[in-house]
XYZ file of C-alpha atoms in Angstrom:
413
model
C -54.746 -41.168 180.103
C -54.948 -38.729 183.042
C -58.176 -36.698 183.223
C -57.731 -33.040 182.342
C -58.227 -30.918 185.480
C -60.699 -28.053 185.253
C -59.404 -24.517 185.553
C -59.600 -22.842 188.968
C -63.032 -21.345 189.573
C -63.209 -17.554 189.380
C -65.899 -15.199 190.639
C -67.756 -13.525 187.759
C -67.137 -9.842 187.111
C -69.953 -7.961 188.779
C -70.907 -11.014 190.866
C -73.806 -12.141 188.672
C -73.951 -15.930 188.522
C -75.105 -17.778 185.401
C -76.392 -21.280 184.729
C -73.068 -22.025 183.092
C -71.143 -20.968 186.214
C -73.268 -23.094 188.562
C -73.023 -26.148 186.308
C -69.286 -25.568 186.061
C -69.057 -25.558 189.854
C -70.959 -28.847 190.083
C -68.787 -30.422 187.390
C -65.580 -29.231 189.072
C -66.617 -30.599 192.462
C -67.527 -33.935 190.890
C -64.122 -34.082 189.185
C -62.215 -33.118 192.339
C -63.991 -35.771 194.427
C -62.443 -38.421 192.173
C -59.110 -36.860 191.325
C -57.885 -34.468 194.030
C -56.811 -35.080 197.623
C -59.166 -33.104 199.902
C -56.382 -30.689 200.897
C -56.030 -29.610 197.236
C -59.573 -28.218 197.013
C -58.325 -24.584 197.358
C -56.441 -25.016 194.076
C -59.856 -25.470 192.451
C -61.976 -23.175 194.643
C -59.800 -20.352 196.028
C -60.780 -18.867 199.385
C -61.576 -15.547 197.693
C -64.233 -17.241 195.527
C -65.605 -19.109 198.551
C -65.863 -15.772 200.399
C -67.727 -14.101 197.545
C -70.227 -16.953 197.202
C -70.958 -17.272 200.917
C -71.217 -13.502 201.431
C -73.619 -13.113 198.507
C -75.756 -16.047 199.642
C -75.752 -14.938 203.289
C -77.095 -11.502 202.359
C -80.024 -13.168 200.581
C -80.712 -15.703 203.336
C -80.578 -13.245 206.246
C -83.264 -11.117 204.569
C -85.723 -14.011 204.383
C -88.253 -14.500 207.138
C -88.220 -17.425 209.573
C -90.997 -19.078 207.577
C -90.762 -18.347 203.865
C -93.995 -18.299 201.877
C -93.763 -19.755 198.385
C -96.676 -18.298 196.471
C -97.379 -17.187 192.940
C -97.412 -20.755 191.626
C -99.357 -21.433 188.448
C -100.618 -24.463 186.521
C -97.166 -25.058 185.001
C -95.288 -24.872 188.308
C -94.026 -27.739 190.376
C -92.210 -27.773 193.710
C -89.567 -30.335 194.637
C -89.112 -30.994 198.368
C -85.803 -32.564 199.375
C -84.808 -34.048 202.730
C -81.447 -34.702 204.415
C -78.395 -34.912 202.115
C -75.534 -35.174 204.661
C -72.583 -34.464 202.423
C -73.495 -37.086 199.814
C -72.577 -34.855 196.885
C -72.988 -37.424 194.125
C -76.510 -38.292 195.224
C -77.418 -34.594 195.252
C -76.052 -34.144 191.727
C -78.063 -37.175 190.585
C -81.220 -35.845 192.253
C -80.926 -32.457 190.552
C -80.401 -34.054 187.158
C -83.119 -36.674 187.674
C -85.719 -34.146 188.787
C -84.661 -31.299 186.545
C -82.588 -28.321 187.579
C -84.249 -25.263 189.115
C -85.908 -23.048 186.507
C -88.787 -20.598 186.146
C -91.484 -23.202 186.763
C -89.497 -25.636 188.947
C -89.089 -24.598 192.578
C -86.984 -26.394 195.176
C -87.353 -26.522 198.952
C -84.455 -28.186 200.763
C -85.305 -29.241 204.307
C -81.811 -28.953 205.825
C -78.973 -31.233 206.963
C -76.638 -30.547 204.047
C -73.455 -31.337 205.982
C -71.903 -33.857 208.425
C -71.352 -37.607 208.194
C -70.728 -37.652 204.438
C -67.320 -36.691 203.008
C -68.416 -33.790 200.776
C -70.482 -31.574 203.051
C -68.693 -28.394 202.027
C -69.120 -29.026 198.300
C -72.764 -30.001 198.840
C -73.511 -26.806 200.757
C -71.708 -24.600 198.231
C -73.560 -26.135 195.282
C -76.851 -25.334 196.990
C -75.720 -21.807 197.848
C -74.797 -21.225 194.208
C -78.303 -22.239 193.101
C -79.754 -19.947 195.776
C -77.718 -16.999 194.487
C -78.650 -17.770 190.876
C -82.390 -18.266 191.538
C -83.235 -16.788 194.961
C -87.001 -16.944 194.421
C -86.951 -20.508 193.061
C -84.567 -22.240 195.475
C -85.228 -22.212 199.224
C -82.721 -23.569 201.725
C -84.047 -24.298 205.221
C -81.935 -25.029 208.265
C -81.429 -28.515 209.680
C -80.207 -29.427 213.134
C -76.787 -30.246 211.634
C -76.378 -26.659 210.457
C -75.095 -25.794 213.926
C -71.798 -25.470 215.753
C -72.532 -28.400 218.052
C -73.352 -30.930 215.334
C -70.619 -29.865 212.920
C -67.994 -30.221 215.649
C -69.252 -33.725 216.467
C -70.128 -35.254 213.091
C -67.323 -34.214 210.794
C -68.041 -30.958 208.967
C -65.641 -28.854 211.036
C -62.792 -31.331 210.533
C -63.689 -31.652 206.839
C -63.335 -27.897 206.327
C -60.082 -27.710 208.313
C -58.669 -30.607 206.281
C -59.646 -29.098 202.938
C -58.604 -25.501 203.614
C -55.672 -25.942 206.006
C -54.499 -22.644 207.517
C -57.598 -20.928 206.067
C -59.871 -23.640 207.423
C -60.969 -21.789 210.566
C -61.927 -18.792 208.446
C -63.944 -20.950 206.037
C -65.645 -22.787 208.907
C -66.642 -19.535 210.660
C -68.093 -18.170 207.425
C -70.178 -21.339 207.021
C -71.460 -21.041 210.599
C -72.484 -17.452 209.935
C -74.340 -18.564 206.828
C -76.089 -21.347 208.788
C -77.499 -18.717 211.142
C -79.253 -17.050 208.218
C -81.061 -20.142 206.968
C -84.856 -19.882 207.412
C -86.575 -22.408 209.667
C -89.659 -23.377 207.672
C -91.691 -22.842 204.525
C -95.324 -22.739 203.494
C -95.965 -23.766 199.904
C -99.017 -22.330 198.146
C -100.760 -21.921 201.497
C -101.253 -25.704 201.667
C -98.001 -27.349 202.755
C -95.789 -26.661 205.774
C -92.196 -27.918 205.620
C -89.451 -27.852 208.243
C -86.532 -30.054 209.168
C -87.863 -31.480 212.451
C -91.434 -30.267 212.462
C -93.784 -28.666 214.968
C -92.959 -26.455 217.930
C -94.278 -25.218 221.249
C -95.666 -21.880 222.293
C -92.727 -20.183 224.037
C -92.445 -19.680 227.785
C -92.654 -15.978 228.499
C -90.209 -14.499 231.024
C -91.733 -13.511 234.328
C -90.166 -10.711 236.330
C -89.940 -11.391 240.050
C -89.170 -7.790 241.031
C -90.405 -4.459 239.685
C -87.541 -2.236 240.775
C -85.372 -0.638 238.112
C -82.271 -2.213 239.615
C -81.486 -5.853 240.264
C -84.304 -7.173 238.152
C -84.345 -10.935 237.945
C -86.017 -12.868 235.153
C -87.185 -16.373 235.922
C -88.205 -18.792 233.192
C -90.488 -21.447 234.562
C -90.121 -24.764 232.762
C -93.654 -25.888 231.913
C -94.968 -29.262 232.919
C -95.398 -31.586 229.903
C -99.154 -31.411 230.397
C -99.064 -27.627 229.946
C -97.115 -27.625 226.664
C -99.032 -25.878 223.888
C -98.552 -25.983 220.127
C -96.953 -22.788 218.880
C -98.447 -20.491 216.270
C -97.047 -19.314 212.954
C -96.903 -15.784 214.379
C -94.710 -17.061 217.202
C -92.530 -18.875 214.679
C -92.067 -15.627 212.767
C -90.936 -13.846 215.927
C -88.375 -16.439 217.075
C -84.686 -15.510 217.042
C -83.063 -17.899 214.578
C -79.604 -16.297 214.425
C -78.005 -18.592 216.998
C -75.031 -20.920 216.450
C -76.797 -23.627 218.463
C -80.547 -23.522 219.095
C -81.029 -23.493 222.889
C -82.738 -26.363 224.679
C -83.764 -24.154 227.612
C -84.888 -20.569 228.115
C -87.397 -18.494 226.157
C -86.087 -19.021 222.599
C -87.082 -22.679 222.229
C -88.834 -22.504 218.858
C -85.688 -22.885 216.698
C -84.641 -25.986 218.633
C -88.136 -27.443 218.375
C -88.401 -26.814 214.642
C -84.986 -28.408 213.987
C -84.955 -31.321 216.466
C -88.545 -32.484 217.131
C -90.038 -35.809 216.023
C -93.521 -37.211 215.458
C -94.936 -39.884 217.714
C -97.992 -42.118 217.722
C -98.735 -41.044 221.295
C -101.204 -38.152 221.478
C -100.122 -34.774 222.813
C -96.886 -32.833 223.174
C -94.038 -34.008 225.359
C -90.313 -33.292 225.744
C -88.118 -35.289 223.348
C -86.193 -37.125 226.054
C -84.306 -39.328 223.602
C -82.722 -36.378 221.812
C -82.503 -34.095 224.842
C -83.951 -31.174 222.861
C -87.191 -30.503 221.017
C -90.539 -32.242 221.303
C -92.503 -35.331 220.434
C -95.932 -34.611 218.964
C -98.833 -36.929 218.301
C -101.417 -37.278 215.514
C -103.794 -34.969 217.388
C -101.222 -32.156 217.200
C -100.768 -32.759 213.475
C -104.538 -32.505 213.010
C -104.773 -29.342 215.131
C -101.960 -27.606 213.206
C -103.281 -28.579 209.768
C -106.847 -27.586 210.621
C -105.929 -24.261 212.238
C -103.958 -23.080 209.201
C -106.059 -24.825 206.521
C -103.071 -26.924 205.443
C -103.065 -30.355 203.827
C -99.512 -31.578 204.432
C -96.625 -31.321 206.845
C -93.376 -32.453 205.203
C -90.421 -32.876 207.530
C -87.119 -34.774 207.440
C -84.574 -35.387 210.248
C -84.860 -39.177 210.565
C -82.844 -41.641 208.515
C -82.851 -45.425 208.673
C -80.648 -45.474 211.779
C -83.052 -43.261 213.713
C -86.174 -45.024 212.516
C -85.076 -48.512 213.520
C -85.263 -47.322 217.138
C -88.740 -45.768 216.892
C -91.773 -47.862 217.757
C -94.981 -47.428 215.800
C -93.397 -45.524 212.899
C -92.384 -46.854 209.489
C -88.816 -47.547 208.400
C -86.897 -45.418 205.932
C -86.219 -48.130 203.323
C -87.883 -46.142 200.512
C -86.668 -42.725 201.674
C -90.067 -41.595 202.945
C -92.859 -42.501 205.351
C -96.388 -41.290 205.975
C -96.385 -40.966 209.752
C -99.787 -39.438 210.511
C -102.866 -39.738 208.323
C -105.520 -37.549 209.944
C -108.794 -35.953 208.903
C -107.243 -32.730 207.597
C -104.242 -34.247 205.837
C -100.933 -36.057 206.305
C -97.579 -35.821 208.010
C -94.700 -37.075 205.840
C -91.015 -37.667 206.575
C -88.691 -37.367 203.560
C -85.019 -38.430 203.594
C -82.828 -37.861 200.534
C -79.527 -39.542 201.446
C -79.546 -43.111 200.038
C -77.302 -45.851 201.464
C -76.936 -43.734 204.581
C -74.747 -43.148 206.485
C -71.744 -43.110 204.143
C -69.544 -44.460 206.944
C -71.259 -47.180 208.962
C -69.811 -49.041 211.924
C -71.755 -52.248 211.282
C -70.922 -54.689 208.493
C -74.534 -54.864 207.352
C -75.561 -51.589 205.725
C -79.085 -50.159 205.771
C -79.154 -49.905 201.969
C -82.009 -47.420 202.160
C -83.192 -45.519 199.128
C -83.349 -41.745 199.112
C -86.463 -39.905 198.012
C -87.837 -36.530 197.025
C -91.380 -35.221 196.667
C -92.906 -33.356 193.731
C -95.914 -31.100 194.365
C -97.978 -29.932 191.397
C -101.024 -27.840 190.543
C -103.844 -27.373 191.192
C -103.342 -27.148 194.968
C -99.828 -28.624 195.476
C -101.006 -30.936 198.237
C -100.980 -34.320 196.462
C -97.412 -35.565 196.962
C -95.691 -37.619 194.278
C -92.909 -39.698 195.826
C -89.764 -40.520 193.870
C -87.311 -42.999 195.398
C -83.779 -43.474 194.075
C -80.737 -45.636 194.733
C -77.343 -44.326 195.805
C -74.865 -43.425 193.090
C -72.267 -46.196 192.990
C -69.387 -46.485 193.165
C -68.556 -43.563 195.411
C -65.057 -42.089 195.311
C -62.833 -43.391 198.080
C -62.899 -41.053 201.047
C -61.896 -41.010 204.678
C -64.402 -40.102 207.402
C -63.973 -36.804 209.206
C -65.423 -38.059 212.493
C -65.116 -41.124 214.718
C -68.148 -42.854 213.248
C -67.588 -45.996 215.305
C -67.745 -44.274 218.683
C -69.492 -40.910 218.269
C -72.870 -40.514 219.959
C -75.768 -41.279 217.625
C -77.598 -38.199 216.373
C -80.856 -39.657 217.629
C -79.530 -40.267 221.133
C -79.443 -37.669 223.866
C -77.559 -34.484 223.012
C -74.181 -34.224 224.732
C -74.864 -30.909 226.421
C -71.429 -30.821 228.048
C -69.889 -30.694 224.559
C -72.324 -27.937 223.594
C -71.374 -25.893 226.646
C -67.682 -26.288 225.845
C -68.232 -25.172 222.266
C -70.115 -22.094 223.410
C -67.094 -21.075 225.471
C -64.870 -21.290 222.405
C -66.564 -19.243 219.657
C -63.560 -19.462 217.311
C -63.051 -23.189 217.678
């Protein structure tokens, strides 16, 4: 017997979302992943409904500060922190059900990387946007490095959107990019926990004027020596310009790139992240300095899956979906990764078979993390990759800056 298709999704009169609407969206996307060819998605989610959802969510996101503060928690509250999802829709739906859906006393902080690599990045992102619209002060969506023009053109999301929405695909893709620009960079939970996709960041290089005349002023940005790099402050984070399609790797606005691309190291100090070509490496001493300065207990970041971690010396693997990378006097640095059996499309016969994980923070001070690991939902619907997963540059290898430059020259690509 053929499954009965759900009715096309409509935007509610007045634009007010309900729990029923959001659950209906999740159910429809789950059904379509099994029963519809990707190019038939508009028959379920018309472009007009997509536009309404993304516009409503974007207005909320763009009003939030670079670092959102999640306060007002009480003894009944808990906060769920989620790492990379990478288009693995079915694992996201399991996680939400397993943990409990957002509600008055259950907050969520998502640490970015909703799209790319997996086959359902668009559906994943739209589910999260719908929860954000429904419960804007309970669900917080931070930006990951894959919420950028460069990454989405390399790792599948752009092609996914063009495949699913055909002649409207460029429009849908541009709207998603605009929404990405509004995603905050970091969060502070109950004044005790800092979360961000990549992690810490440098104090920016200030422009120095070489001439004082009103005409022909030249601004020179001096690249600092690694030894002169300084940890940035939360005030500097608040002042960074996050509304960029691709966070720059040079110039004065380096904080967004650092927050999204940086990695921890066991080597003390701050240094350029040569392997990625953008961002920083920071040592346990920097973790201690940041925690102590702001009276924090935890840094929770994401950004590294099992493929990245197998190339990092001195740091734990991602078999369980999380690692404790620095354990210092003032607290801990944790990496959380929520995409199990990642990546969905793997060039090697032997899969990583990693678990995904999420963290629950509870009263009294929300700084004692409870780790929950989970297996991938199996079987997955059959799907084709939207990128050349056998030959594309690894996300943890050096950024292909020539591709980034080309993309910048083609804003409507």
